[in-house]
Coordinates of C-alpha atoms in Angstrom, one line a residue:
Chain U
X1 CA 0.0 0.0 0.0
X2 CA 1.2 3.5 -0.9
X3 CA 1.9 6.4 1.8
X4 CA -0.7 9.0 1.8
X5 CA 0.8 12.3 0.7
X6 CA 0.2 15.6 0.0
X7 CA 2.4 16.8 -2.8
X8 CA 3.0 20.4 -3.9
X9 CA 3.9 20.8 -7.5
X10 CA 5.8 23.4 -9.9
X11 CA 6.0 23.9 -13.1
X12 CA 7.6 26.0 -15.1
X13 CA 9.3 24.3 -18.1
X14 CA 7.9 26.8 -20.5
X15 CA 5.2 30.2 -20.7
X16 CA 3.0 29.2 -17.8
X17 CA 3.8 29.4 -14.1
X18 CA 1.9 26.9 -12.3
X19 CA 1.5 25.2 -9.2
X20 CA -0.9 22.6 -7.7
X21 CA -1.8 20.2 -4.8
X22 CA -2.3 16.7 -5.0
X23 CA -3.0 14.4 -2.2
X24 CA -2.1 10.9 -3.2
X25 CA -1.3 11.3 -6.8
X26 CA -5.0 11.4 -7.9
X27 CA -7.2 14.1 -5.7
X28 CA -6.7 17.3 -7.1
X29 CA -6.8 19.6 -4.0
X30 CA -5.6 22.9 -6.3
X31 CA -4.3 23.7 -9.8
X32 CA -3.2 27.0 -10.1
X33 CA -2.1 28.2 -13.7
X34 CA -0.9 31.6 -14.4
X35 CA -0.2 32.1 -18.3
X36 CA 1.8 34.0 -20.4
X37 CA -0.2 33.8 -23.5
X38 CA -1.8 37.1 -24.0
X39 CA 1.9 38.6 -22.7
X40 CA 3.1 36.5 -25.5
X41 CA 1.0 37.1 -28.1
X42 CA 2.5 40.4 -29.0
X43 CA 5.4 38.5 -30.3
X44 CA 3.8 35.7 -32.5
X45 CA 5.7 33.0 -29.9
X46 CA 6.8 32.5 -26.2
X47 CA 9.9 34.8 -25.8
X48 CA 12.2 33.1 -23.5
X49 CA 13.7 36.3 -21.0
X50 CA 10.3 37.6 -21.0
X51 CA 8.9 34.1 -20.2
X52 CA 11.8 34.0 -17.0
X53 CA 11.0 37.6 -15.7
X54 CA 7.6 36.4 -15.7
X55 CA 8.0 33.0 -13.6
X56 CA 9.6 35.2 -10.8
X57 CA 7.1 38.1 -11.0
X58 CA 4.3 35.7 -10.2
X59 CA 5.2 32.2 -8.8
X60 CA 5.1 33.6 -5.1
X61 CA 1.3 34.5 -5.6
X62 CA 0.6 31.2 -8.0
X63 CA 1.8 29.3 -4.7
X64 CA 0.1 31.0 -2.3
X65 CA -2.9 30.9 -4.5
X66 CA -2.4 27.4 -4.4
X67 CA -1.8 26.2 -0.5
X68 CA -5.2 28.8 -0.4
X69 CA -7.2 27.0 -2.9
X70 CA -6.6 23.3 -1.3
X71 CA -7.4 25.3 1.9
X72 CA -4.6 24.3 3.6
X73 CA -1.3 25.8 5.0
X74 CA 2.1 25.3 3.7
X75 CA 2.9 23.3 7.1
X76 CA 0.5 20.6 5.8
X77 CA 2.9 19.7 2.5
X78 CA 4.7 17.0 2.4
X79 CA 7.1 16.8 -0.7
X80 CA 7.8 19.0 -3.3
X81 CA 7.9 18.0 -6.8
X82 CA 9.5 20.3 -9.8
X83 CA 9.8 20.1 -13.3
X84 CA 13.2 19.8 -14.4
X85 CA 13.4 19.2 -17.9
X86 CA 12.7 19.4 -20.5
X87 CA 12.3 23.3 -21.5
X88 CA 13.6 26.8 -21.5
X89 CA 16.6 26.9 -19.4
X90 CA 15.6 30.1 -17.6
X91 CA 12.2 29.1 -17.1
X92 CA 13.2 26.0 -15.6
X93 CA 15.5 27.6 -13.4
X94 CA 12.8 29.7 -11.7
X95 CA 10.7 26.7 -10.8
X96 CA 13.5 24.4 -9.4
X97 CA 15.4 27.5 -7.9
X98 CA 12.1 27.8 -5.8
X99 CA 11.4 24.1 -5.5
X100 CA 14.7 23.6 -3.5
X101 CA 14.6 26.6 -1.5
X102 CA 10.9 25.7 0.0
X103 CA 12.2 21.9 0.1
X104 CA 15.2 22.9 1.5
X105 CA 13.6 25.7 4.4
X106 CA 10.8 22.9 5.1
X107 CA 12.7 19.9 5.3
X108 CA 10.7 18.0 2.5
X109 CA 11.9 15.7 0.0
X110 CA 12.1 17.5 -3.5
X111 CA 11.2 15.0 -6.6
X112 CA 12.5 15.8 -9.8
X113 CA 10.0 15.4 -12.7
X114 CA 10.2 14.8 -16.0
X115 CA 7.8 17.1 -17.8
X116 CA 7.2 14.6 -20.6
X117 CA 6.3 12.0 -18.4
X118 CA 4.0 14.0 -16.4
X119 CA 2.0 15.0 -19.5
X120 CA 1.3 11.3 -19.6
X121 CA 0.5 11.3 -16.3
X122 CA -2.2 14.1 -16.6
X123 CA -4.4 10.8 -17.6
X124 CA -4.1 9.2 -14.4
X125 CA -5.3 11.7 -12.3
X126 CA -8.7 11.5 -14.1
X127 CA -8.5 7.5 -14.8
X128 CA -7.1 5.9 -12.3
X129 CA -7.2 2.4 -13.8
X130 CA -5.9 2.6 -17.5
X131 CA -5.1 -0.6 -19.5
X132 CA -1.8 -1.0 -20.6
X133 CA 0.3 -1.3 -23.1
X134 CA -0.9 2.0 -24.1
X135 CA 0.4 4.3 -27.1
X136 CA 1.4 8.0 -25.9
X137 CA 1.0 10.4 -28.3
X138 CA 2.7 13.7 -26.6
X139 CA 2.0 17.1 -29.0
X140 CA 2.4 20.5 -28.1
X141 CA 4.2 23.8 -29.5
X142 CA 7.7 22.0 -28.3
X143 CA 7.2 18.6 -28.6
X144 CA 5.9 15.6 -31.0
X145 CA 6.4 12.5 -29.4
X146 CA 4.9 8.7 -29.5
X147 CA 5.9 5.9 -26.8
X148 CA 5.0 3.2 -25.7
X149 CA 3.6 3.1 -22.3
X150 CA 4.5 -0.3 -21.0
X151 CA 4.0 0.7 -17.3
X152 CA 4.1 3.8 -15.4
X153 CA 7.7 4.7 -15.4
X154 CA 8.4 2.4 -18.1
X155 CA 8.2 3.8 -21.9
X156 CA 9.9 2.8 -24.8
X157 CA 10.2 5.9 -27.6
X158 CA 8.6 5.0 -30.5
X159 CA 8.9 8.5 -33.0
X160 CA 9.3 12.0 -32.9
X161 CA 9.5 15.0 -34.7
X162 CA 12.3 15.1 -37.1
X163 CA 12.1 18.8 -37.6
X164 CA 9.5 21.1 -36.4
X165 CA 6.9 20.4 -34.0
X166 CA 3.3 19.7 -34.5
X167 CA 2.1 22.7 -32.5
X168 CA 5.4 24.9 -34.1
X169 CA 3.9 24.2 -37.5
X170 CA 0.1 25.7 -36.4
X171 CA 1.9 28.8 -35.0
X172 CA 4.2 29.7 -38.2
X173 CA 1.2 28.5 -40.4
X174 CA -1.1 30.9 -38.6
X175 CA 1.8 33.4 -38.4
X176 CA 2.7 33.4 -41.8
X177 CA -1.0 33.6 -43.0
X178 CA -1.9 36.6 -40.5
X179 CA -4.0 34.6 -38.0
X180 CA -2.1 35.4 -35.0
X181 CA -1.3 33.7 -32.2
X182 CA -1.1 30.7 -30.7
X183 CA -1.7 29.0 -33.8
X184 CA -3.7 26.0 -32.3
X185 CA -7.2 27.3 -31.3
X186 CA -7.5 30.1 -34.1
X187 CA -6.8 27.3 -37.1
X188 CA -8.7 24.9 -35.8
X189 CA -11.7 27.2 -35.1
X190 CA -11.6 28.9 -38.8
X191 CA -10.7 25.2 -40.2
X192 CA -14.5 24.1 -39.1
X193 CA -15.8 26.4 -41.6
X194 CA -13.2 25.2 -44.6
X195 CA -13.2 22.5 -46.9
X196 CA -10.7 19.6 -45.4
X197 CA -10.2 18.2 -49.2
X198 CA -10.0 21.5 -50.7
X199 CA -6.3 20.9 -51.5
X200 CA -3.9 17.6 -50.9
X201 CA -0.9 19.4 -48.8
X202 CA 1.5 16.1 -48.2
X203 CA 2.1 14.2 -45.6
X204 CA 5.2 13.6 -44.6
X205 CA 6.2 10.0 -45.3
X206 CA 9.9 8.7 -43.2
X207 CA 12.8 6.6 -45.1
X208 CA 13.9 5.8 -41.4
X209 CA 12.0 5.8 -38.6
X210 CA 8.5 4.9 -39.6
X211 CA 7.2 6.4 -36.3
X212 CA 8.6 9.7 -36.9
X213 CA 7.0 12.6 -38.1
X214 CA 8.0 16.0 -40.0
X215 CA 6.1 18.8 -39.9
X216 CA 8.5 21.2 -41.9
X217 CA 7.9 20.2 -45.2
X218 CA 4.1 20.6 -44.6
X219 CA 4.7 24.4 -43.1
X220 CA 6.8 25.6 -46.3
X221 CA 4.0 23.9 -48.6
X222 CA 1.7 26.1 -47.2
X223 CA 3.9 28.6 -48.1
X224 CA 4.5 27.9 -51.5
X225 CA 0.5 27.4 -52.1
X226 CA -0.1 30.7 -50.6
X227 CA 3.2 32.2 -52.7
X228 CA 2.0 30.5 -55.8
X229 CA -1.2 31.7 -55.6
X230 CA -0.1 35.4 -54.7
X231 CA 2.2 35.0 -57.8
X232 CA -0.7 34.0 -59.8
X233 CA -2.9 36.5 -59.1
X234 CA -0.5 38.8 -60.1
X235 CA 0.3 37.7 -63.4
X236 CA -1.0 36.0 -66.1
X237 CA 1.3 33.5 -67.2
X238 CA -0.7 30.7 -65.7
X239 CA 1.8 29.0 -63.5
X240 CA 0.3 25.6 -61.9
X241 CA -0.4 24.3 -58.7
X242 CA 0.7 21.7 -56.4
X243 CA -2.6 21.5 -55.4
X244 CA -3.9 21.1 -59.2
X245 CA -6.8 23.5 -58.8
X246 CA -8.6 25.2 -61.5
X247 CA -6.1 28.4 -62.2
X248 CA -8.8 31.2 -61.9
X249 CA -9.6 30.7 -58.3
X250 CA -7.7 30.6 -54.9
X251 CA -9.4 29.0 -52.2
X252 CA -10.3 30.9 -49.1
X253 CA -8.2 31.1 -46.3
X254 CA -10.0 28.7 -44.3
X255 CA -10.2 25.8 -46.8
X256 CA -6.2 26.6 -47.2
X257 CA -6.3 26.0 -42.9
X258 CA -8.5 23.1 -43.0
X259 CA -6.3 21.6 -45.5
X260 CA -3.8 22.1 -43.3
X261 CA -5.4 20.8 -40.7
X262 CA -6.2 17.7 -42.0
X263 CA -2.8 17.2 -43.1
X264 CA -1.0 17.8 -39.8
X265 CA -3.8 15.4 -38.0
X266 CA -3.4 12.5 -40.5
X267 CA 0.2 12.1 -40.1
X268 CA -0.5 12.2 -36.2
X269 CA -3.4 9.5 -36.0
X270 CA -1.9 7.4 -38.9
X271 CA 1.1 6.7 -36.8
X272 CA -0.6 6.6 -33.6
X273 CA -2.9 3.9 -35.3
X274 CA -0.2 2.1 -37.0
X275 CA 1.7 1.9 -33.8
X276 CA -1.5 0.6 -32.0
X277 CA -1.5 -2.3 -34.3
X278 CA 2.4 -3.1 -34.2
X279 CA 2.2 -3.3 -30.5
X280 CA -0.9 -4.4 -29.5
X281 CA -1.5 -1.8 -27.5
X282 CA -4.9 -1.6 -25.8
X283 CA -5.2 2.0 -25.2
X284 CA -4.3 5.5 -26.9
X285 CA -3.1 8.5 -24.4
X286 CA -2.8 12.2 -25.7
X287 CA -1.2 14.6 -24.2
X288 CA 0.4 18.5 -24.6
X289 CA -1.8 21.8 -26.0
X290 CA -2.5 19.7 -29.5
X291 CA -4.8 17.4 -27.5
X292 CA -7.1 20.3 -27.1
X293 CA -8.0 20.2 -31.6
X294 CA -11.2 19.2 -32.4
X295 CA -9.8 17.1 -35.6
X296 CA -7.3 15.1 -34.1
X297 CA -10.2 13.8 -31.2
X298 CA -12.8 13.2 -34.1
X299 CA -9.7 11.6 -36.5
X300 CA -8.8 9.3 -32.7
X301 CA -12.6 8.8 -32.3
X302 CA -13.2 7.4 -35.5
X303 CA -10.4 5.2 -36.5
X304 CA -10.8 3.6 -32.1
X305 CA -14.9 3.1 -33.2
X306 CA -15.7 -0.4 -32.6
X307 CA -12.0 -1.8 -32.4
X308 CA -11.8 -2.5 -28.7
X309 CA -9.4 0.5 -28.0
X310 CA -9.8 2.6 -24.7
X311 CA -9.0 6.4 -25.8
X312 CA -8.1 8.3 -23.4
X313 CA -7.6 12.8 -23.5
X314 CA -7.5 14.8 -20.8
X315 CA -9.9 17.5 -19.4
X316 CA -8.2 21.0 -21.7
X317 CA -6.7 22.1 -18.4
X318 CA -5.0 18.8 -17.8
X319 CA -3.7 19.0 -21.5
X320 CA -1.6 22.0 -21.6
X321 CA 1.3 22.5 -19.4
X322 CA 0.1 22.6 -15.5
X323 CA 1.5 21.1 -12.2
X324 CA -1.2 18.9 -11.1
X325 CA 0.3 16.4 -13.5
X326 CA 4.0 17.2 -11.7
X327 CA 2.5 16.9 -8.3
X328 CA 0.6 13.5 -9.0
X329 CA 3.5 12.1 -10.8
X330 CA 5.8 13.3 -7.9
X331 CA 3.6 11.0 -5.4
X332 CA 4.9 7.8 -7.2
X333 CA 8.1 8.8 -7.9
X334 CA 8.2 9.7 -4.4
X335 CA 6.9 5.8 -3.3
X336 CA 9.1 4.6 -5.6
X337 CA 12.1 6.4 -4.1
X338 CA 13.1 8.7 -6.8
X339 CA 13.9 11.9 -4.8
X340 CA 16.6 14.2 -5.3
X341 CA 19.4 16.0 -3.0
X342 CA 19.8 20.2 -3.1
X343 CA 22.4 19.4 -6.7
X344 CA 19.7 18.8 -8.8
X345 CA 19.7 21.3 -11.8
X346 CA 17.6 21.6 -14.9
X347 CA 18.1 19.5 -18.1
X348 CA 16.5 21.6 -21.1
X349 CA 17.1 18.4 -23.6
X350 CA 15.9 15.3 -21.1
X351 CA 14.8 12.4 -22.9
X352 CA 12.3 10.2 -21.7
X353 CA 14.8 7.6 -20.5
X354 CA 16.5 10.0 -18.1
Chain I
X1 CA 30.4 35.9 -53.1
X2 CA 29.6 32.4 -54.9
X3 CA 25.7 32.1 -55.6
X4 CA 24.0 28.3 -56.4
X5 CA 20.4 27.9 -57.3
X6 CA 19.1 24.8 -55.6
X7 CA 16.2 22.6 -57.0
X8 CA 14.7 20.8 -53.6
X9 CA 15.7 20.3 -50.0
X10 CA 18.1 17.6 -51.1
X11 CA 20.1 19.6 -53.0
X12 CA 20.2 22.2 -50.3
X13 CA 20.9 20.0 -47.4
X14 CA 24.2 18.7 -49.7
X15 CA 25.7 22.4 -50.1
X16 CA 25.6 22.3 -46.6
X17 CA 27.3 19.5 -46.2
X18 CA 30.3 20.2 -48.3
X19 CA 30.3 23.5 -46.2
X20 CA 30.2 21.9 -43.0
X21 CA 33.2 19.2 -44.1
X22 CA 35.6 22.5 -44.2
X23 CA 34.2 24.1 -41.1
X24 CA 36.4 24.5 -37.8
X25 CA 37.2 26.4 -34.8
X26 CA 35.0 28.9 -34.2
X27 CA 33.2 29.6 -37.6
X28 CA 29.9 31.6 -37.7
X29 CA 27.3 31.1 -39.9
X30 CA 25.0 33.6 -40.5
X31 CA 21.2 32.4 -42.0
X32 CA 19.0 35.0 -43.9
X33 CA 15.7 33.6 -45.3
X34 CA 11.9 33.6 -44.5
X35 CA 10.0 30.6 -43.2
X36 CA 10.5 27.8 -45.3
X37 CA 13.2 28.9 -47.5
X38 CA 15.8 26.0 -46.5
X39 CA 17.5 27.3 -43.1
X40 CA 17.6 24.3 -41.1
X41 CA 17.5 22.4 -44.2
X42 CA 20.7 23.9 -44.8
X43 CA 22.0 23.6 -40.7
X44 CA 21.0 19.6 -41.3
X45 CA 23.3 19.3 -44.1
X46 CA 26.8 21.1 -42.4
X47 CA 25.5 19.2 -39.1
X48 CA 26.4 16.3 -41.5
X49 CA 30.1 17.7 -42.9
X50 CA 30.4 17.9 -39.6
X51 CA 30.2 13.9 -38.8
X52 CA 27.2 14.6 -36.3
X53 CA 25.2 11.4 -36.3
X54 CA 21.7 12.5 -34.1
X55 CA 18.8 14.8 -35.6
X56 CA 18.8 18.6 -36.4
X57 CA 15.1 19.7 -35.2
X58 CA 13.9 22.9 -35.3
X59 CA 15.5 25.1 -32.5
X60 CA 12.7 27.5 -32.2
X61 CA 11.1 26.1 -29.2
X62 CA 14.6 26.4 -27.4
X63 CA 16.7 28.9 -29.1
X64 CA 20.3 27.0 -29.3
X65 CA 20.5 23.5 -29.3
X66 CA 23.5 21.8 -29.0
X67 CA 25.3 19.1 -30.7
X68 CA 28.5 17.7 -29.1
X69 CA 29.3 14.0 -30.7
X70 CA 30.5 15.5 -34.0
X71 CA 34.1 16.6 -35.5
X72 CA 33.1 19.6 -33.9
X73 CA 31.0 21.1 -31.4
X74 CA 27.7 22.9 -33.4
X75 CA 25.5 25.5 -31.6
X76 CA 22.1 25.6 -33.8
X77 CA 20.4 29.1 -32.6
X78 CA 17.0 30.2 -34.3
X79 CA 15.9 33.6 -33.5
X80 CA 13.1 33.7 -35.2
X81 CA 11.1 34.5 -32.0
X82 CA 12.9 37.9 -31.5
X83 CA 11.3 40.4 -33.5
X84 CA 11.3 43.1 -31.6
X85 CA 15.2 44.5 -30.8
X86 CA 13.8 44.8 -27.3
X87 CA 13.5 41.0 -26.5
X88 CA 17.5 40.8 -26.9
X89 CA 17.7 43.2 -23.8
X90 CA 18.6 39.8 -21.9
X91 CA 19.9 37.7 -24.4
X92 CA 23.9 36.7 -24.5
X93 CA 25.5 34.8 -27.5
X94 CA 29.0 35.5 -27.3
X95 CA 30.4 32.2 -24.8
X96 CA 29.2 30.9 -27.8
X97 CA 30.5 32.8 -30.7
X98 CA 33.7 32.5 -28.8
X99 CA 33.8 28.9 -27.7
X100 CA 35.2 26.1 -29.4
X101 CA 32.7 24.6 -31.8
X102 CA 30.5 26.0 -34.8
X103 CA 27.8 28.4 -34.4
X104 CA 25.0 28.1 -37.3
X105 CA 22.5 31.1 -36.4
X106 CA 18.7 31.2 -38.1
X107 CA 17.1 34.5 -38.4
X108 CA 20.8 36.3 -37.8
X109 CA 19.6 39.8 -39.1
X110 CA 17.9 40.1 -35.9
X111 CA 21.7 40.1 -33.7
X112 CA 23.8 41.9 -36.8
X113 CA 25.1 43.9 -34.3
X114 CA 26.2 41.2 -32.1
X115 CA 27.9 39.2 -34.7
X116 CA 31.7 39.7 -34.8
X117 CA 32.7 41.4 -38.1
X118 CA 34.0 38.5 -39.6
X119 CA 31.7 35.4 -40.3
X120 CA 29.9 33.6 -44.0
X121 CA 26.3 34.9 -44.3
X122 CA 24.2 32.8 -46.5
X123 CA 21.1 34.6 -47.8
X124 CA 18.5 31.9 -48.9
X125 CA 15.7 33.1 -51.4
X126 CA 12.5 31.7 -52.2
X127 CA 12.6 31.9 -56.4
X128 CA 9.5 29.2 -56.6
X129 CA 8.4 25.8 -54.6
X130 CA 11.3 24.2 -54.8
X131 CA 14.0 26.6 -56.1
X132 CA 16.2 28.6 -53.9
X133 CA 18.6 30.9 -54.5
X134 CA 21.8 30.2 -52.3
X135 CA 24.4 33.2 -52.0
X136 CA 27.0 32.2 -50.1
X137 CA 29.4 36.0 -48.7
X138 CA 32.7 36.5 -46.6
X139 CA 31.6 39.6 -44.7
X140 CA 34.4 41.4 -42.7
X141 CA 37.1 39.1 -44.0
X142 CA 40.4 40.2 -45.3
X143 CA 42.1 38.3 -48.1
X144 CA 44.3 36.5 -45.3
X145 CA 41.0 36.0 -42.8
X146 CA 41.8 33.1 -40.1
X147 CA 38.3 31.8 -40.6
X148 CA 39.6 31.0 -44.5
X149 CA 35.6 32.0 -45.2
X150 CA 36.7 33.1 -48.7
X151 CA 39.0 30.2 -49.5
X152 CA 36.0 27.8 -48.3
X153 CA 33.5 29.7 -50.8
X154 CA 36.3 29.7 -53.8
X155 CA 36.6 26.0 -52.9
X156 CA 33.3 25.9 -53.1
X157 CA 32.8 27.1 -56.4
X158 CA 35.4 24.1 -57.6

């Protein structure tokens, strides 16, 4: 039987300061998120010193407001768990810089977490009993990666991005096109009104790897489309299209999203399904900001239908970055005995084996 | 200046790596280009020359990533994020410019005037879906520069 405790979690791995308390890995007592995003969206895209200045201007308050949500004091906490990697140096720094000082003051243990594990992780707190094996899909602005979840604590990489990630793709798509920012939410909204088949944007297809995925030739076909057709309209020598369309008409700008869309989604479930099959995996987990797109849960919903596959997403503010996930990871780390001394420091490239 | 039009991302990635095979020490290479014109097409291709066996991903979410297990060390920045000459008010490149490996730096306009003098800019152009235009410049470099940037392009041209 595991100990009963009551974990305080931090994490700060990239634009959003957040802290939360679990008691025993699964009762969500507080989840506290303060985000960077409108601060952010000036720029087109998290800027790192900005994204520092801000962890230390808030994450006083965003624990306070935490131990005062869970309605508890801080004497009641019994570990601390911190993100240590993978992410923006600086950013990390705040959180674990914090993490050992309260850890240290207190006398708790301080358990390092792994921030893609604890996407993963976000699952549990919401379904306790999951079958496994289970394929992880993790996709966010930062990260595109499939394991395989053999046990809790026990993955085996699959794939991941060989260039851009899924969520980078969406923002410099949106970007490029004048949408704004983040990417994510504005092209998938627009995309619902758009025509998914209105042109065939490739999808990336891996000589090595066959889990991988690439999202940069997609990005810079949507570039050449939209330069084509610019080019087009501005001449009359007729140039033709990728796409093959009709010369005298460009599509709108949400069938060129939606195309997108469904490009960037079919590479992701394809795989996903693929590796389902390969493995014999029982279950699908999504995790990271991506999780949130209505196309990749109706793509994930369809191709499961009827197949004997458990698919589990978490709630949208289990998805994106927060510390419930650290804090209910850092509970069985903690039983496990994976603590760490005052040394600990961040690792901006960990790897899921680390 | 040498200039080579490119047809596709595999043509690219293979200037690069005959670049990155005469690399050493302390060169800086400065990338010019929009989104999708080739840059870390290009950074993939001298990560090669440069005997460095794991994948060249997109930098953006990071800023530098770096590559140790090569001939030499490689520092892939992408600056793409800082747009505004405000944002650098924090930012520090020189340990790196300085250090011991290769620095390869996307989006460079944006730090011009952190760049030493001397360093090979390589402007990428977008001339249609898959041509690019490479031009591959000296800047700062006298005829007997220690970073041999002109001999590299002459050799180039060969």
């Amino acid at each position: 039987m595991d100990k009963k405790l009551l974990v305080l979690g931090i994490e700060t791995s990239c634009d959003e300061t957040a802290v939360a308390v679990v008691r025993d890995g699964r009762h969500i007592c507080s989840n506290v998120i303060s985000s960077q995003v409108k601060i952010h969206a000036q720029y087109g895209g998290i800027v790192p010193e900005i994204a520092s200045r801000k962890h230390i201007e808030v994450i006083n308050q965003v624990v306070e407001s935490a131990i005062n949500d869970a309605k508890i004091t801080l004497n009641d906490i019994e570990a601390i768990a911190v993100t240590y990697g993978p992410g923006l140096v600086g950013a990390l720094l705040i959180g674990i810089s914090f993490a050992k000082a309260l850890a240290y003051g207190r006398e708790l243990p301080l358990i390092p977490i792994n921030h893609l594990e604890a996407h993963i992780y976000a699952v549990y707190l919401e379904h306790p009993q999951i079958n496994l094996p289970a394929i992880a899909l993790l996709v966010s602005g930062g990260h595109t990666e499939m394991v395989l979840v053999k046990a809790l604590g026990v993955y085996e990489p699959l794939g991941r991005t060989k260039d851009d990630a899924v969520g980078e793709a969406y923002d410099k798509v949106a970007k490029w096109l004048g949408l704004g920012y983040p990417g994510g939410p504005i092209i998938d909204q627009l995309a619902k009104s758009g025509n998914k088949e209105a042109i065939r944007f490739p999808r990336a297809v891996m000589k090595r790897g066959k889990y991988d995925f690439s999202y940069s030739g997609l990005k810079t076909a949507v570039i050449n489309y939209t330069r084509n057709a610019e080019h087009r309209l501005s001449s009359t020598d007729g140039l033709s299209l990728a796409g093959g369309l009709p010369l005298t008409e460009v599509p709108p700008l949400n069938d060129i999203v939606a195309s997108f869309q469904e490009a960037a989604i079919d590479a992701l479930t394809n795989k996903v399904m693929n590796a389902v099959k390969d493995t014999s995996a029982v279950s699908i987990i999504i995790g990271g900001g991506v999780a949130a797109n209505s196309r990749l849960r109706d793509q994930l919903n369809e191709k499961t239908a009827g197949k004997g596959i458990s698919l589990y997403i978490p709630s949208p503010v289990l998805c994106t970055d927060n510390a419930a996930m650290v804090a209910g990871l850092g509970f069985h780390k903690y039983n496990t005995g994976k603590m760490a001394d005052l040394s600990l420091s961040v690792k901006p490239n960990l790897k899921w084996d680390e | 200046m040498l200039t080579i039009t490119t047809q596709g991302p595999e043509q690219t990635r293979a200037i690069g790596k005959r670049l990155g095979r005469m690399l050493h020490e302390g060169s800086i290479i400065a990338l010019i280009g929009g989104l999708g014109a080739g840059k870390t097409v290009i950074t993939q291709g001298i990560a090669n020359g440069l005997e460095i066996d794991e994948d060249i991903t997109s930098p953006t979410f990071l800023i530098v990533k770096e590559y140790a297990n090569g001939r030499l060390p490689l520092y892939h920045f992408d600056l793409y994020r800082f747009d505004t000459p405000s944002q650098l008010d924090f930012f520090s490149i020189d340990e790196y410019l300085f250090g011991n490996g290769v620095c390869v730096i996307e989006w460079a306009e944006r730090i011009e005037h952190m760049l030493p003098s001397e360093h090979m800019r390589i402007d990428i152009q977008w001339v249609k879906e898959n041509q690019r235009q490479i031009n591959l410049i000296s800047k700062g470099e006298s005829s007997s520069g220690s970073n041999n940037y002109q001999k590299i392009i002459k050799s180039m041209q060969g």
